[in-house]
mmCIF file of C-alpha atoms and ligand atoms in Angstrom:
data_model
loop_
_atom_site.group_PDB
_atom_site.id
_atom_site.type_symbol
_atom_site.label_atom_id
_atom_site.label_comp_id
_atom_site.label_asym_id
_atom_site.label_seq_id
_atom_site.Cartn_x
_atom_site.Cartn_y
_atom_site.Cartn_z
ATOM 1 C CA MET A 63 -8.745 89.264 78.735
ATOM 2 C CA SER A 64 -8.793 91.754 81.043
ATOM 3 C CA ALA A 65 -9.869 89.960 84.776
ATOM 4 C CA MET A 66 -13.293 89.545 85.678
ATOM 5 C CA ARG A 67 -15.797 87.728 88.415
ATOM 6 C CA LEU A 68 -16.088 84.589 87.988
ATOM 7 C CA ASP A 69 -19.734 84.505 88.035
ATOM 8 C CA LYS A 70 -19.630 87.110 85.389
ATOM 9 C CA TYR A 71 -17.334 84.730 83.548
ATOM 10 C CA VAL A 72 -19.764 81.870 83.761
ATOM 11 C CA CYS A 73 -22.994 83.896 82.953
ATOM 12 C CA LEU A 74 -21.227 84.857 79.365
ATOM 13 C CA TYR A 75 -19.842 82.042 78.036
ATOM 14 C CA THR A 76 -22.889 80.127 79.183
ATOM 15 C CA ASP A 77 -27.123 79.857 78.532
ATOM 16 C CA LEU A 78 -27.434 80.628 82.830
ATOM 17 C CA SER A 79 -28.072 83.991 84.003
ATOM 18 C CA ARG A 80 -25.782 85.491 86.822
ATOM 19 C CA LYS A 81 -28.267 83.878 89.557
ATOM 20 C CA GLU A 82 -27.766 80.952 87.978
ATOM 21 C CA ALA A 83 -24.177 81.025 87.328
ATOM 22 C CA LYS A 84 -23.558 82.339 91.170
ATOM 23 C CA ALA A 85 -25.994 78.674 92.363
ATOM 24 C CA THR A 86 -23.461 76.678 89.791
ATOM 25 C CA ILE A 87 -20.591 77.876 91.653
ATOM 26 C CA ARG A 88 -21.824 77.437 95.260
ATOM 27 C CA LYS A 89 -22.833 74.194 93.897
ATOM 28 C CA GLY A 90 -19.284 73.412 93.212
ATOM 29 C CA LEU A 91 -20.100 72.823 90.076
ATOM 30 C CA VAL A 92 -17.269 75.053 89.082
ATOM 31 C CA THR A 93 -13.394 74.403 88.598
ATOM 32 C CA VAL A 94 -10.513 76.911 88.062
ATOM 33 C CA GLU A 95 -7.366 75.552 86.689
ATOM 34 C CA GLY A 96 -8.834 71.969 88.375
ATOM 35 C CA GLN A 97 -9.918 73.837 91.652
ATOM 36 C CA ASN A 98 -12.898 74.095 93.008
ATOM 37 C CA GLN A 99 -12.953 75.980 96.183
ATOM 38 C CA VAL A 100 -14.266 79.073 94.210
ATOM 39 C CA HIS A 101 -15.874 82.105 95.145
ATOM 40 C CA GLU A 102 -18.505 83.568 92.773
ATOM 41 C CA THR A 103 -15.995 86.960 93.120
ATOM 42 C CA ASP A 104 -12.352 85.125 92.246
ATOM 43 C CA LYS A 105 -11.050 87.361 89.232
ATOM 44 C CA ILE A 106 -10.860 85.397 85.932
ATOM 45 C CA SER A 107 -8.373 86.475 83.214
ATOM 46 C CA ASP A 108 -6.547 83.362 81.351
ATOM 47 C CA GLN A 109 -7.493 80.704 83.782
ATOM 48 C CA LYS A 110 -9.272 77.802 82.283
ATOM 49 C CA VAL A 111 -12.811 77.277 83.823
ATOM 50 C CA TRP A 112 -14.708 74.698 83.935
ATOM 51 C CA VAL A 113 -18.914 74.106 84.501
ATOM 52 C CA ASP A 114 -20.310 71.106 85.571
ATOM 53 C CA GLY A 115 -17.335 69.516 83.913
ATOM 54 C CA ARG A 116 -17.593 71.340 80.337
ATOM 55 C CA LEU A 117 -14.748 73.824 79.443
ATOM 56 C CA LEU A 118 -15.521 77.136 78.606
ATOM 57 C CA VAL A 119 -14.805 78.299 75.744
ATOM 58 C CA ALA A 120 -14.009 82.255 75.961
ATOM 59 C CA LYS A 121 -13.743 84.490 73.315
ATOM 60 C CA GLU A 122 -13.287 88.107 74.244
ATOM 61 C CA HIS A 123 -15.527 89.028 70.918
ATOM 62 C CA ILE A 124 -17.835 87.310 68.172
ATOM 63 C CA TYR A 125 -17.606 88.337 64.411
ATOM 64 C CA LEU A 126 -21.181 86.772 62.292
ATOM 65 C CA MET A 127 -21.636 86.774 58.985
ATOM 66 C CA LEU A 128 -25.032 87.132 58.259
ATOM 67 C CA ASN A 129 -27.337 86.681 54.851
ATOM 68 C CA LYS A 130 -29.540 89.674 55.286
ATOM 69 C CA PRO A 131 -32.508 90.065 53.552
ATOM 70 C CA ALA A 132 -34.366 92.416 52.382
ATOM 71 C CA GLY A 133 -37.041 94.050 54.919
ATOM 72 C CA ILE A 134 -34.752 94.868 58.303
ATOM 73 C CA VAL A 135 -32.575 97.609 59.310
ATOM 74 C CA SER A 136 -29.362 97.238 59.676
ATOM 75 C CA ALA A 137 -29.460 98.641 63.503
ATOM 76 C CA THR A 138 -29.357 97.230 67.030
ATOM 77 C CA ARG A 139 -33.022 98.924 68.038
ATOM 78 C CA ASP A 140 -35.576 100.085 65.495
ATOM 79 C CA ASP A 141 -39.177 100.917 67.424
ATOM 80 C CA ARG A 142 -41.027 100.262 63.883
ATOM 81 C CA ASP A 143 -39.076 97.393 62.247
ATOM 82 C CA THR A 144 -36.982 94.270 62.728
ATOM 83 C CA THR A 145 -33.663 94.844 62.890
ATOM 84 C CA VAL A 146 -30.358 92.538 62.416
ATOM 85 C CA VAL A 147 -29.689 92.347 65.383
ATOM 86 C CA ASP A 148 -33.371 90.440 66.509
ATOM 87 C CA ILE A 149 -33.032 87.775 64.279
ATOM 88 C CA ILE A 150 -29.458 86.613 65.602
ATOM 89 C CA ASP A 151 -29.366 84.880 68.454
ATOM 90 C CA CYS A 152 -26.089 85.160 70.300
ATOM 91 C CA GLY A 153 -26.560 85.306 74.093
ATOM 92 C CA LYS A 154 -25.491 88.313 76.193
ATOM 93 C CA ARG A 155 -22.912 89.972 73.563
ATOM 94 C CA ASP A 156 -24.054 93.082 72.733
ATOM 95 C CA ILE A 157 -23.949 92.957 68.927
ATOM 96 C CA PHE A 158 -23.960 95.611 66.250
ATOM 97 C CA PRO A 159 -23.847 95.469 62.493
ATOM 98 C CA ILE A 160 -20.678 96.913 61.253
ATOM 99 C CA GLY A 161 -21.447 99.359 58.974
ATOM 100 C CA ARG A 162 -24.920 100.099 57.330
ATOM 101 C CA LEU A 163 -27.178 98.222 54.827
ATOM 102 C CA ASP A 164 -30.497 100.055 53.113
ATOM 103 C CA LYS A 165 -33.425 97.791 55.039
ATOM 104 C CA ASP A 166 -33.810 96.934 50.820
ATOM 105 C CA THR A 167 -30.477 95.574 50.509
ATOM 106 C CA GLU A 168 -29.708 92.258 50.568
ATOM 107 C CA GLY A 169 -25.911 90.267 51.538
ATOM 108 C CA LEU A 170 -23.151 90.094 53.473
ATOM 109 C CA LEU A 171 -23.519 91.926 56.387
ATOM 110 C CA LEU A 172 -21.204 91.521 59.290
ATOM 111 C CA LEU A 173 -21.857 91.926 63.351
ATOM 112 C CA THR A 174 -19.363 92.071 66.186
ATOM 113 C CA ASP A 175 -18.825 93.243 69.757
ATOM 114 C CA ASP A 176 -15.515 94.467 68.542
ATOM 115 C CA GLY A 177 -16.006 98.135 68.325
ATOM 116 C CA GLY A 178 -12.252 98.892 67.755
ATOM 117 C CA LEU A 179 -12.161 96.344 64.860
ATOM 118 C CA ALA A 180 -15.726 97.865 63.405
ATOM 119 C CA HIS A 181 -14.519 101.352 63.919
ATOM 120 C CA ARG A 182 -11.777 100.900 61.966
ATOM 121 C CA LEU A 183 -13.810 98.898 58.908
ATOM 122 C CA THR A 184 -15.892 101.219 58.623
ATOM 123 C CA SER A 185 -13.643 104.107 58.901
ATOM 124 C CA PRO A 186 -12.755 106.277 55.630
ATOM 125 C CA ARG A 187 -9.056 106.203 56.797
ATOM 126 C CA TYR A 188 -9.028 102.643 55.414
ATOM 127 C CA HIS A 189 -10.946 102.750 52.138
ATOM 128 C CA VAL A 190 -12.158 98.874 52.674
ATOM 129 C CA PRO A 191 -13.685 97.666 49.534
ATOM 130 C CA LYS A 192 -16.830 96.437 49.272
ATOM 131 C CA CYS A 193 -18.693 94.238 46.250
ATOM 132 C CA TYR A 194 -22.247 95.108 45.310
ATOM 133 C CA LEU A 195 -24.107 92.677 42.747
ATOM 134 C CA VAL A 196 -25.940 95.748 41.430
ATOM 135 C CA GLN A 197 -29.709 94.857 39.094
ATOM 136 C CA TYR A 198 -30.711 98.369 37.366
ATOM 137 C CA GLU A 199 -32.999 99.356 35.518
ATOM 138 C CA GLY A 200 -32.843 102.436 32.260
ATOM 139 C CA THR A 201 -30.006 103.412 29.827
ATOM 140 C CA LEU A 202 -26.376 103.708 31.679
ATOM 141 C CA VAL A 203 -24.628 106.744 29.945
ATOM 142 C CA LYS A 204 -21.784 104.752 27.519
ATOM 143 C CA ASN A 205 -18.773 105.417 29.128
ATOM 144 C CA ALA A 206 -20.462 104.209 32.740
ATOM 145 C CA GLY A 207 -17.365 102.227 33.380
ATOM 146 C CA GLU A 208 -14.421 105.276 33.168
ATOM 147 C CA ILE A 209 -16.753 107.830 35.239
ATOM 148 C CA LEU A 210 -16.906 105.238 37.870
ATOM 149 C CA ALA A 211 -13.153 105.013 37.563
ATOM 150 C CA GLU A 212 -12.429 108.363 37.725
ATOM 151 C CA GLY A 213 -14.532 109.024 40.518
ATOM 152 C CA ILE A 214 -18.577 110.482 40.329
ATOM 153 C CA ASP A 215 -19.985 113.808 41.084
ATOM 154 C CA ILE A 216 -23.022 112.204 43.754
ATOM 155 C CA GLY A 217 -24.109 115.841 45.381
ATOM 156 C CA GLU A 218 -20.869 115.408 48.460
ATOM 157 C CA ARG A 219 -18.280 117.978 48.369
ATOM 158 C CA GLU A 220 -15.957 115.579 46.532
ATOM 159 C CA LYS A 221 -16.283 112.931 43.728
ATOM 160 C CA THR A 222 -16.812 109.249 44.787
ATOM 161 C CA LEU A 223 -13.443 107.367 45.192
ATOM 162 C CA PRO A 224 -12.345 105.270 42.219
ATOM 163 C CA ALA A 225 -14.621 102.473 41.943
ATOM 164 C CA GLN A 226 -14.962 99.307 39.448
ATOM 165 C CA TRP A 227 -17.678 98.345 37.458
ATOM 166 C CA GLU A 228 -17.734 95.042 35.352
ATOM 167 C CA GLU A 229 -20.735 94.268 33.877
ATOM 168 C CA LEU A 230 -22.079 90.595 33.600
ATOM 169 C CA GLN A 231 -25.424 90.777 31.455
ATOM 170 C CA ASP A 232 -27.934 93.890 30.257
ATOM 171 C CA GLY A 233 -29.465 95.232 33.650
ATOM 172 C CA LEU A 234 -26.713 93.133 36.015
ATOM 173 C CA ALA A 235 -22.826 94.412 36.844
ATOM 174 C CA LYS A 236 -20.855 93.917 39.573
ATOM 175 C CA LEU A 237 -19.969 97.458 41.536
ATOM 176 C CA THR A 238 -16.773 97.668 43.860
ATOM 177 C CA ILE A 239 -16.558 101.326 45.877
ATOM 178 C CA SER A 240 -14.159 101.615 48.867
ATOM 179 C CA GLU A 241 -16.444 104.007 50.538
ATOM 180 C CA GLY A 242 -19.801 103.561 52.805
ATOM 181 C CA LYS A 243 -21.629 106.918 51.625
ATOM 182 C CA TYR A 244 -25.581 107.173 52.344
ATOM 183 C CA HIS A 245 -27.360 105.321 49.550
ATOM 184 C CA GLN A 246 -23.662 105.471 47.530
ATOM 185 C CA VAL A 247 -24.184 102.443 45.335
ATOM 186 C CA LYS A 248 -28.436 104.305 44.248
ATOM 187 C CA ARG A 249 -26.752 107.257 44.055
ATOM 188 C CA MET A 250 -23.997 106.490 41.684
ATOM 189 C CA ILE A 251 -26.140 104.463 39.318
ATOM 190 C CA ALA A 252 -28.928 107.044 39.143
ATOM 191 C CA ARG A 253 -26.030 109.450 38.489
ATOM 192 C CA LEU A 254 -25.518 107.398 35.518
ATOM 193 C CA GLY A 255 -28.979 107.062 34.329
ATOM 194 C CA GLY A 256 -30.281 104.263 35.981
ATOM 195 C CA ARG A 257 -32.304 103.248 38.598
ATOM 196 C CA VAL A 258 -30.976 100.171 41.111
ATOM 197 C CA THR A 259 -34.051 97.509 41.477
ATOM 198 C CA ARG A 260 -31.596 95.456 43.409
ATOM 199 C CA LEU A 261 -28.970 95.643 45.504
ATOM 200 C CA ARG A 262 -26.773 92.552 47.032
ATOM 201 C CA ARG A 263 -23.444 93.046 48.612
ATOM 202 C CA LEU A 264 -21.011 90.133 47.841
ATOM 203 C CA THR A 265 -17.732 91.423 49.809
ATOM 204 C CA MET A 266 -16.575 93.104 52.622
ATOM 205 C CA GLY A 267 -12.420 93.397 52.745
ATOM 206 C CA PRO A 268 -11.640 90.085 52.773
ATOM 207 C CA ILE A 269 -14.700 88.302 53.631
ATOM 208 C CA ALA A 270 -17.030 86.986 50.967
ATOM 209 C CA LEU A 271 -20.428 85.998 51.287
ATOM 210 C CA ASP A 272 -20.899 82.698 52.478
ATOM 211 C CA HIS A 273 -23.215 81.658 49.797
ATOM 212 C CA SER A 274 -24.517 77.932 51.676
ATOM 213 C CA LEU A 275 -26.111 80.718 53.919
ATOM 214 C CA GLN A 276 -29.792 80.963 53.025
ATOM 215 C CA PRO A 277 -31.275 84.859 53.556
ATOM 216 C CA GLY A 278 -31.306 85.247 57.385
ATOM 217 C CA ALA A 279 -28.996 82.587 58.367
ATOM 218 C CA TYR A 280 -26.276 83.529 59.716
ATOM 219 C CA ARG A 281 -22.740 81.928 60.982
ATOM 220 C CA GLU A 282 -19.521 82.459 63.025
ATOM 221 C CA LEU A 283 -16.366 84.066 61.131
ATOM 222 C CA SER A 284 -13.933 80.963 61.218
ATOM 223 C CA GLU A 285 -10.537 82.694 63.095
ATOM 224 C CA LYS A 286 -8.818 83.181 59.349
ATOM 225 C CA GLU A 287 -11.631 85.321 58.447
ATOM 226 C CA VAL A 288 -11.025 87.436 61.213
ATOM 227 C CA GLN A 289 -7.444 87.600 60.706
ATOM 228 C CA LEU A 290 -7.531 88.459 57.637
ATOM 229 C CA LEU A 291 -10.903 91.053 58.401
ATOM 230 C CA ARG A 292 -8.054 92.781 61.371
ATOM 231 C CA GLU A 293 -4.885 92.708 58.572
ATOM 232 C CA ALA A 294 -7.376 94.631 56.274
ATOM 233 C CA ALA A 295 -8.322 97.239 58.918
ATOM 234 C CA VAL A 296 -4.199 98.310 59.086
ATOM 235 C CA LYS A 297 -2.812 101.149 57.246
HETATM 236 N N1 URA B 1449 -25.095 101.622 48.718
HETATM 237 C C1 URA B 1449 -27.163 101.916 49.053
HETATM 238 O O1 URA B 1449 -26.853 102.627 47.940
HETATM 239 N N2 URA B 1449 -27.225 101.013 49.231
HETATM 240 C C2 URA B 1449 -26.666 100.283 50.448
HETATM 241 O O2 URA B 1449 -27.251 99.312 51.065
HETATM 242 C C3 URA B 1449 -25.241 100.285 50.130
HETATM 243 C C4 URA B 1449 -24.442 100.596 49.619
#
């Protein structure tokens, strides 16, 4: 971790405001590597910092999985609608969604404050696969699976990349795509003669939606999950 002032570090990894962090340091309640003769301007990088007897666990970045409910937007701020960031309490971290889901799309949405990894996971260079549960109405062309596997013209300069279609029952299928074009799944289904009535993302790369999360609930990714995610975005 790059070096950071002690008061900022304490503020970042506790519930304390910057002012409260400074006051706590001045009261001698903060120790760095066992030493309490510390000053708010001291630089912290890898040292162990204790506040009121509690070791701070400093993570450079945070990685969250949200079961996005329909009706909220995948943005950090919005003048009209509730955003995914509005419903997550993660202290002073500036998190943002990794890619977007439409307002009416549900399911797996990852959020982080790690811009580098987010960029790689959403970059068209890496083709990270995303699986959706698609509920649709209408009758699709007979060879929908083959057309999707070959790539389909949805009005972009190029056809979509090969996608996998798994029909589960009438009007319900799993679709795995490796891109993230605007309304991509809805446009693909429309080209095949159907209309998406409900869309839920189940996976992004190696990460699957944790089905114990109710809509609107979220949890931190485990270290193993973060590692898998990093590996998914390496060429
Ligand atoms: N495709 C869509 O059409 N919408 C989404 O939210 C995600 C993929």
